[in-house]
Amino acid sequence: MKRHVAKGQSEVVTALELGDAILAALGDSDNVDFITHESGIHIYAKFGYGSQPPLILELTVPKDIDNGFQLAYDVCFQLIAETGNNDVCDLIVRERSAHFNLHSDLNDDDENEYVIYDAIVLDYMS
């Protein structure tokens, strides 16, 4: 599993650690919304049932984290594996600039410091 390191720091972030943090925070709920204080990554994840998408994930990643796109991709597949859905799935990940007027935890001054990665699992295929 790829280790993602913030430039100039020794703190390492892995998809496995983020996935484990999401599952631990999830408890009996179907969604989580929290910030990892070690890496500064803001995580929103929602697990769906029935006609809803099985997984929606939003990672707000500091720009100094190496390869945030790959991190979002890896976290999705780690969560899919942990929930027992190891089949092939349709996964879309997009990178977007932070529109902080839509993001409650961040403000305009943070625009140059974060990137948002949106990921959605559309369907499981067998």
mmCIF file of C-alpha atoms in Angstrom:
data_model
loop_
_atom_site.group_PDB
_atom_site.id
_atom_site.type_symbol
_atom_site.label_atom_id
_atom_site.label_comp_id
_atom_site.label_asym_id
_atom_site.label_seq_id
_atom_site.Cartn_x
_atom_site.Cartn_y
_atom_site.Cartn_z
ATOM 1 C CA MET A 1 0.000 0.000 0.000
ATOM 2 C CA LYS A 2 1.366 3.425 -0.974
ATOM 3 C CA ARG A 3 2.470 5.688 1.829
ATOM 4 C CA HIS A 4 1.564 9.358 1.354
ATOM 5 C CA VAL A 5 3.915 11.845 2.975
ATOM 6 C CA ALA A 6 3.389 15.560 3.412
ATOM 7 C CA LYS A 7 6.267 17.531 1.917
ATOM 8 C CA GLY A 8 8.761 18.532 4.591
ATOM 9 C CA GLN A 9 7.191 16.282 7.222
ATOM 10 C CA SER A 10 7.835 12.772 8.443
ATOM 11 C CA GLU A 11 4.137 12.020 9.146
ATOM 12 C CA VAL A 12 2.943 9.223 6.853
ATOM 13 C CA VAL A 13 -0.674 8.703 5.808
ATOM 14 C CA THR A 14 -1.865 5.429 4.295
ATOM 15 C CA ALA A 15 -5.202 4.497 2.791
ATOM 16 C CA LEU A 16 -5.368 1.620 5.274
ATOM 17 C CA GLU A 17 -5.059 4.009 8.223
ATOM 18 C CA LEU A 18 -7.692 6.362 6.809
ATOM 19 C CA GLY A 19 -10.021 3.464 6.018
ATOM 20 C CA ASP A 20 -9.604 2.085 9.534
ATOM 21 C CA ALA A 21 -10.308 5.552 10.991
ATOM 22 C CA ILE A 22 -13.490 5.811 8.904
ATOM 23 C CA LEU A 23 -14.713 2.375 9.964
ATOM 24 C CA ALA A 24 -13.904 3.084 13.630
ATOM 25 C CA ALA A 25 -15.762 6.415 13.520
ATOM 26 C CA LEU A 26 -18.706 4.876 11.668
ATOM 27 C CA GLY A 27 -19.992 2.782 14.558
ATOM 28 C CA ASP A 28 -23.692 2.053 13.982
ATOM 29 C CA SER A 29 -24.142 5.019 11.655
ATOM 30 C CA ASP A 30 -24.044 5.024 7.856
ATOM 31 C CA ASN A 31 -21.954 8.226 7.569
ATOM 32 C CA VAL A 32 -19.002 9.999 9.164
ATOM 33 C CA ASP A 33 -17.645 13.530 8.979
ATOM 34 C CA PHE A 34 -14.377 14.306 10.785
ATOM 35 C CA ILE A 35 -10.853 15.688 10.492
ATOM 36 C CA THR A 36 -7.767 13.569 11.078
ATOM 37 C CA HIS A 37 -5.654 15.779 13.299
ATOM 38 C CA GLU A 38 -2.420 14.022 12.375
ATOM 39 C CA SER A 39 -2.663 14.642 8.632
ATOM 40 C CA GLY A 40 -5.174 17.488 8.454
ATOM 41 C CA ILE A 41 -7.379 15.502 6.053
ATOM 42 C CA HIS A 42 -11.102 16.176 6.366
ATOM 43 C CA ILE A 43 -13.141 13.033 5.660
ATOM 44 C CA TYR A 44 -16.798 12.664 4.776
ATOM 45 C CA ALA A 45 -18.005 9.153 3.952
ATOM 46 C CA LYS A 46 -21.516 7.796 3.467
ATOM 47 C CA PHE A 47 -22.468 4.181 2.919
ATOM 48 C CA GLY A 48 -25.705 3.658 1.007
ATOM 49 C CA TYR A 49 -28.208 0.837 0.713
ATOM 50 C CA GLY A 50 -30.770 -0.220 -1.862
ATOM 51 C CA SER A 51 -30.971 2.281 -4.706
ATOM 52 C CA GLN A 52 -28.411 4.636 -3.091
ATOM 53 C CA PRO A 53 -24.759 4.563 -4.181
ATOM 54 C CA PRO A 54 -22.898 2.033 -1.988
ATOM 55 C CA LEU A 55 -20.211 4.582 -1.064
ATOM 56 C CA ILE A 56 -19.761 8.337 -1.332
ATOM 57 C CA LEU A 57 -16.434 9.720 -0.135
ATOM 58 C CA GLU A 58 -15.106 13.263 0.067
ATOM 59 C CA LEU A 59 -11.523 13.882 1.134
ATOM 60 C CA THR A 60 -10.323 17.444 1.671
ATOM 61 C CA VAL A 61 -6.578 16.998 1.488
ATOM 62 C CA PRO A 62 -3.801 19.491 2.260
ATOM 63 C CA LYS A 63 -1.894 20.207 -0.952
ATOM 64 C CA ASP A 64 1.357 19.106 0.663
ATOM 65 C CA ILE A 65 0.109 15.488 0.862
ATOM 66 C CA ASP A 66 1.779 13.553 -1.937
ATOM 67 C CA ASN A 67 -0.669 12.260 -4.605
ATOM 68 C CA GLY A 68 -4.032 12.913 -2.950
ATOM 69 C CA PHE A 69 -5.891 11.517 -5.970
ATOM 70 C CA GLN A 70 -4.308 8.092 -5.499
ATOM 71 C CA LEU A 71 -4.991 8.309 -1.765
ATOM 72 C CA ALA A 72 -8.728 8.849 -2.396
ATOM 73 C CA TYR A 73 -8.773 5.954 -4.872
ATOM 74 C CA ASP A 74 -6.976 3.628 -2.440
ATOM 75 C CA VAL A 75 -9.244 4.570 0.489
ATOM 76 C CA CYS A 76 -12.332 3.716 -1.588
ATOM 77 C CA PHE A 77 -11.040 0.279 -2.486
ATOM 78 C CA GLN A 78 -9.893 -0.367 1.075
ATOM 79 C CA LEU A 79 -13.397 0.491 2.352
ATOM 80 C CA ILE A 80 -15.027 -1.658 -0.312
ATOM 81 C CA ALA A 81 -12.832 -4.613 0.697
ATOM 82 C CA GLU A 82 -13.479 -4.087 4.428
ATOM 83 C CA THR A 83 -17.244 -4.056 3.935
ATOM 84 C CA GLY A 84 -17.120 -7.393 2.112
ATOM 85 C CA ASN A 85 -17.902 -6.004 -1.331
ATOM 86 C CA ASN A 86 -14.848 -7.228 -3.195
ATOM 87 C CA ASP A 87 -16.560 -7.435 -6.579
ATOM 88 C CA VAL A 88 -15.741 -5.155 -9.461
ATOM 89 C CA CYS A 89 -17.339 -1.749 -9.043
ATOM 90 C CA ASP A 90 -17.754 1.483 -10.971
ATOM 91 C CA LEU A 91 -15.682 4.107 -9.194
ATOM 92 C CA ILE A 92 -15.448 7.754 -10.183
ATOM 93 C CA VAL A 93 -12.914 10.013 -8.473
ATOM 94 C CA ARG A 94 -12.630 13.686 -9.358
ATOM 95 C CA GLU A 95 -10.299 16.385 -8.157
ATOM 96 C CA ARG A 96 -11.675 19.873 -7.665
ATOM 97 C CA SER A 97 -10.508 23.103 -6.222
ATOM 98 C CA ALA A 98 -11.927 23.880 -2.842
ATOM 99 C CA HIS A 99 -15.131 25.904 -3.069
ATOM 100 C CA PHE A 100 -14.952 26.984 0.526
ATOM 101 C CA ASN A 101 -18.223 28.867 0.527
ATOM 102 C CA LEU A 102 -19.771 25.376 0.256
ATOM 103 C CA HIS A 103 -17.473 23.786 2.841
ATOM 104 C CA SER A 104 -18.335 24.617 6.452
ATOM 105 C CA ASP A 105 -14.925 23.853 7.993
ATOM 106 C CA LEU A 106 -12.784 25.928 5.637
ATOM 107 C CA ASN A 107 -12.640 29.552 4.573
ATOM 108 C CA ASP A 108 -11.337 31.561 1.614
ATOM 109 C CA ASP A 109 -7.882 31.868 3.180
ATOM 110 C CA ASP A 110 -7.477 28.078 2.904
ATOM 111 C CA GLU A 111 -8.046 27.998 -0.869
ATOM 112 C CA ASN A 112 -4.366 27.554 -1.718
ATOM 113 C CA GLU A 113 -3.784 24.889 0.912
ATOM 114 C CA TYR A 114 -6.404 22.198 0.142
ATOM 115 C CA VAL A 115 -7.743 20.101 -2.722
ATOM 116 C CA ILE A 116 -11.036 18.201 -2.562
ATOM 117 C CA TYR A 117 -11.366 14.690 -3.963
ATOM 118 C CA ASP A 118 -14.896 13.413 -4.527
ATOM 119 C CA ALA A 119 -15.378 9.689 -5.048
ATOM 120 C CA ILE A 120 -18.512 7.688 -5.648
ATOM 121 C CA VAL A 121 -19.054 3.977 -6.124
ATOM 122 C CA LEU A 122 -21.924 3.796 -8.571
ATOM 123 C CA ASP A 123 -22.742 0.116 -8.618
ATOM 124 C CA TYR A 124 -21.316 -3.258 -7.721
ATOM 125 C CA MET A 125 -21.042 -5.623 -10.654
ATOM 126 C CA SER A 126 -20.583 -9.394 -10.457
#
